[in-house]
Short mmCIF file of C-alpha atoms in Angstrom, two decimals:
data_model
loop_
_atom_site.label_atom_id
_atom_site.label_comp_id
_atom_site.label_asym_id
_atom_site.label_seq_id
_atom_site.Cartn_x
_atom_site.Cartn_y
_atom_site.Cartn_z
CA UNK S 1 0.06 0.05 -0.07
CA UNK S 2 0.81 3.47 -0.68
CA UNK S 3 2.14 5.22 2.65
CA UNK S 4 -0.39 2.71 4.52
CA UNK S 5 -1.83 4.45 7.41
CA UNK S 6 -5.10 3.37 9.04
CA UNK S 7 -5.79 6.72 10.80
CA UNK S 8 -7.12 8.62 8.11
CA UNK S 9 -8.75 10.80 10.59
CA UNK S 10 -5.36 12.52 11.45
CA UNK S 11 -3.88 12.22 7.66
CA UNK S 12 -3.32 15.73 6.40
CA UNK S 13 -3.79 14.33 2.60
CA UNK S 14 -7.38 13.31 3.53
CA UNK S 15 -8.08 16.78 4.83
CA UNK S 16 -6.48 18.21 1.82
CA UNK S 17 -8.92 15.94 -0.36
CA UNK S 18 -11.82 17.49 1.55
CA UNK S 19 -10.55 20.95 1.31
CA UNK S 20 -10.28 20.09 -2.44
CA UNK S 21 -13.95 19.38 -2.78
CA UNK S 22 -14.87 22.82 -1.33
CA UNK S 23 -12.50 24.72 -3.29
CA UNK S 24 -14.45 22.71 -6.45
CA UNK S 25 -17.68 23.58 -5.24
CA UNK S 26 -16.67 27.44 -4.92
CA UNK S 27 -15.22 27.13 -8.46
CA UNK S 28 -18.43 25.22 -9.88
CA UNK S 29 -20.74 27.87 -7.77
CA UNK S 30 -18.82 30.59 -9.26
CA UNK S 31 -19.29 29.54 -12.91
CA UNK S 32 -22.63 28.29 -12.69
CA UNK S 33 -24.30 30.68 -10.17
CA UNK S 34 -27.11 28.65 -9.03
CA UNK S 35 -30.25 30.12 -7.09
CA UNK S 36 -29.47 28.90 -3.68
CA UNK S 37 -31.88 27.31 -1.41
CA UNK S 38 -29.94 25.75 1.50
CA UNK S 39 -33.07 24.70 3.22
CA UNK S 40 -34.33 21.95 0.43
CA UNK S 41 -32.82 18.80 2.40
CA UNK S 42 -35.06 19.67 5.19
CA UNK S 43 -38.17 19.81 3.02
CA UNK S 44 -37.21 16.68 1.15
CA UNK S 45 -34.85 14.41 3.02
CA UNK S 46 -34.78 11.48 1.45
CA UNK S 47 -34.26 13.14 -1.85
CA UNK S 48 -30.87 14.22 -0.12
CA UNK S 49 -30.00 11.37 2.13
CA UNK S 50 -29.96 8.76 -0.70
CA UNK S 51 -27.18 10.46 -3.03
CA UNK S 52 -25.33 12.16 0.14
CA UNK S 53 -25.29 9.17 2.43
CA UNK S 54 -26.90 6.19 0.93
CA UNK S 55 -25.40 5.87 -2.39
CA UNK S 56 -21.79 6.54 -1.35
CA UNK S 57 -21.82 3.51 1.13
CA UNK S 58 -23.17 1.37 -1.33
CA UNK S 59 -20.68 2.36 -4.16
CA UNK S 60 -17.96 2.27 -1.97
CA UNK S 61 -18.82 -1.18 -0.55
CA UNK S 62 -19.04 -2.56 -4.30
CA UNK S 63 -16.14 -0.68 -6.00
CA UNK S 64 -13.47 0.08 -3.19
CA UNK S 65 -14.59 -2.76 -1.06
CA UNK S 66 -15.13 -5.62 -3.78
CA UNK S 67 -14.08 -4.63 -7.22
CA UNK S 68 -10.86 -2.79 -6.31
CA UNK S 69 -9.69 -5.51 -3.81
CA UNK S 70 -10.56 -8.30 -6.28
CA UNK S 71 -8.34 -6.28 -8.75
CA UNK S 72 -5.19 -6.31 -6.41
CA UNK S 73 -5.69 -9.74 -5.90
CA UNK S 74 -5.95 -10.80 -9.51
CA UNK S 75 -3.73 -8.71 -11.52
CA UNK S 76 -0.36 -7.51 -11.93
CA UNK S 77 0.90 -5.08 -9.64
CA UNK S 78 1.53 -1.64 -11.02
CA UNK S 79 1.37 1.94 -10.06
CA UNK S 80 1.04 5.24 -12.05
CA UNK S 81 2.31 7.60 -9.30
CA UNK S 82 0.09 7.13 -6.20
CA UNK S 83 -2.24 5.47 -8.08
CA UNK S 84 -2.54 1.46 -7.96
CA UNK S 85 -3.82 -0.53 -11.09
CA UNK S 86 -6.53 -1.61 -9.12
CA UNK S 87 -7.68 1.81 -8.18
CA UNK S 88 -7.34 2.83 -11.90
CA UNK S 89 -9.30 0.20 -13.11
CA UNK S 90 -11.80 0.61 -10.74
CA UNK S 91 -12.27 4.49 -11.34
CA UNK S 92 -12.68 3.88 -14.92
CA UNK S 93 -15.47 1.20 -14.36
CA UNK S 94 -17.22 3.51 -11.55
CA UNK S 95 -17.01 6.40 -14.20
CA UNK S 96 -18.24 4.08 -17.19
CA UNK S 97 -21.28 3.27 -15.08
CA UNK S 98 -22.33 6.81 -14.08
CA UNK S 99 -22.78 7.63 -17.88
CA UNK S 100 -25.86 5.37 -17.49
CA UNK S 101 -27.88 7.89 -15.43
CA UNK S 102 -25.86 11.08 -15.68
CA UNK S 103 -24.99 13.55 -18.56
CA UNK S 104 -21.57 12.88 -19.93
CA UNK S 105 -19.65 15.92 -18.37
CA UNK S 106 -21.14 14.85 -15.08
CA UNK S 107 -20.33 11.16 -15.70
CA UNK S 108 -16.69 12.17 -16.69
CA UNK S 109 -16.42 14.29 -13.72
CA UNK S 110 -16.50 11.46 -11.19
CA UNK S 111 -13.25 9.81 -12.51
CA UNK S 112 -10.88 12.19 -10.47
CA UNK S 113 -13.08 11.85 -6.96
CA UNK S 114 -13.21 8.17 -7.64
CA UNK S 115 -9.17 8.05 -7.96
CA UNK S 116 -9.15 9.90 -4.68
CA UNK S 117 -11.79 7.37 -3.10
CA UNK S 118 -9.43 4.36 -4.30
CA UNK S 119 -6.42 6.16 -3.18
CA UNK S 120 -7.52 6.40 0.33
CA UNK S 121 -8.86 3.15 0.51
CA UNK S 122 -5.35 1.82 -0.71
CA UNK S 123 -3.68 4.13 1.92
CA UNK S 124 -5.89 3.40 4.65
CA UNK S 125 -6.42 -0.29 4.02
CA UNK S 126 -10.36 0.11 4.98
CA UNK S 127 -13.35 1.66 3.88
CA UNK S 128 -13.85 4.49 6.25
CA UNK S 129 -11.89 6.73 4.55
CA UNK S 130 -13.34 6.63 1.00
CA UNK S 131 -17.02 6.31 2.56
CA UNK S 132 -16.52 9.49 4.40
CA UNK S 133 -14.97 11.38 1.64
CA UNK S 134 -17.52 10.14 -1.01
CA UNK S 135 -20.31 11.08 1.41
CA UNK S 136 -18.78 14.43 1.95
CA UNK S 137 -18.17 15.01 -1.54
CA UNK S 138 -21.78 13.96 -2.57
CA UNK S 139 -23.46 15.74 0.58
CA UNK S 140 -22.06 19.48 -0.69
CA UNK S 141 -22.56 18.94 -4.49
CA UNK S 142 -26.07 17.82 -3.86
CA UNK S 143 -26.86 20.37 -1.54
CA UNK S 144 -25.55 23.16 -3.48
CA UNK S 145 -26.41 22.23 -7.11
CA UNK S 146 -29.33 20.22 -6.82
CA UNK S 147 -32.84 21.32 -5.72
#
């Protein structure tokens, strides 16, 4: 594993990844200038909870917990910088499946976050970090950009 640490809650790279999401939301907000309605999750909680909390848990269990682990076990090990082969293949599959229900640009945009989720799975050795990061990314995105 790459710099393996199971203590992601004190990992500066983990907090940098969270900060990157905030910067992305700010840039996207500046470009798209959505009309804010910060209270919408209270009026329609399931429409927020599913993509913000439930889907990240399910997706991380499947993609990082099963697919990425299986790829690590079955395929030749190689890396591209900090990213394992298993992470890159899992991220390609994760992104490809997002093309089913999302516009092309939105689907393609999940590739880099997926690499980060996989990186923290490899780095920590468990699913806590990618689940928390994925839920944080989705929560901010869906809160700010959907209504």
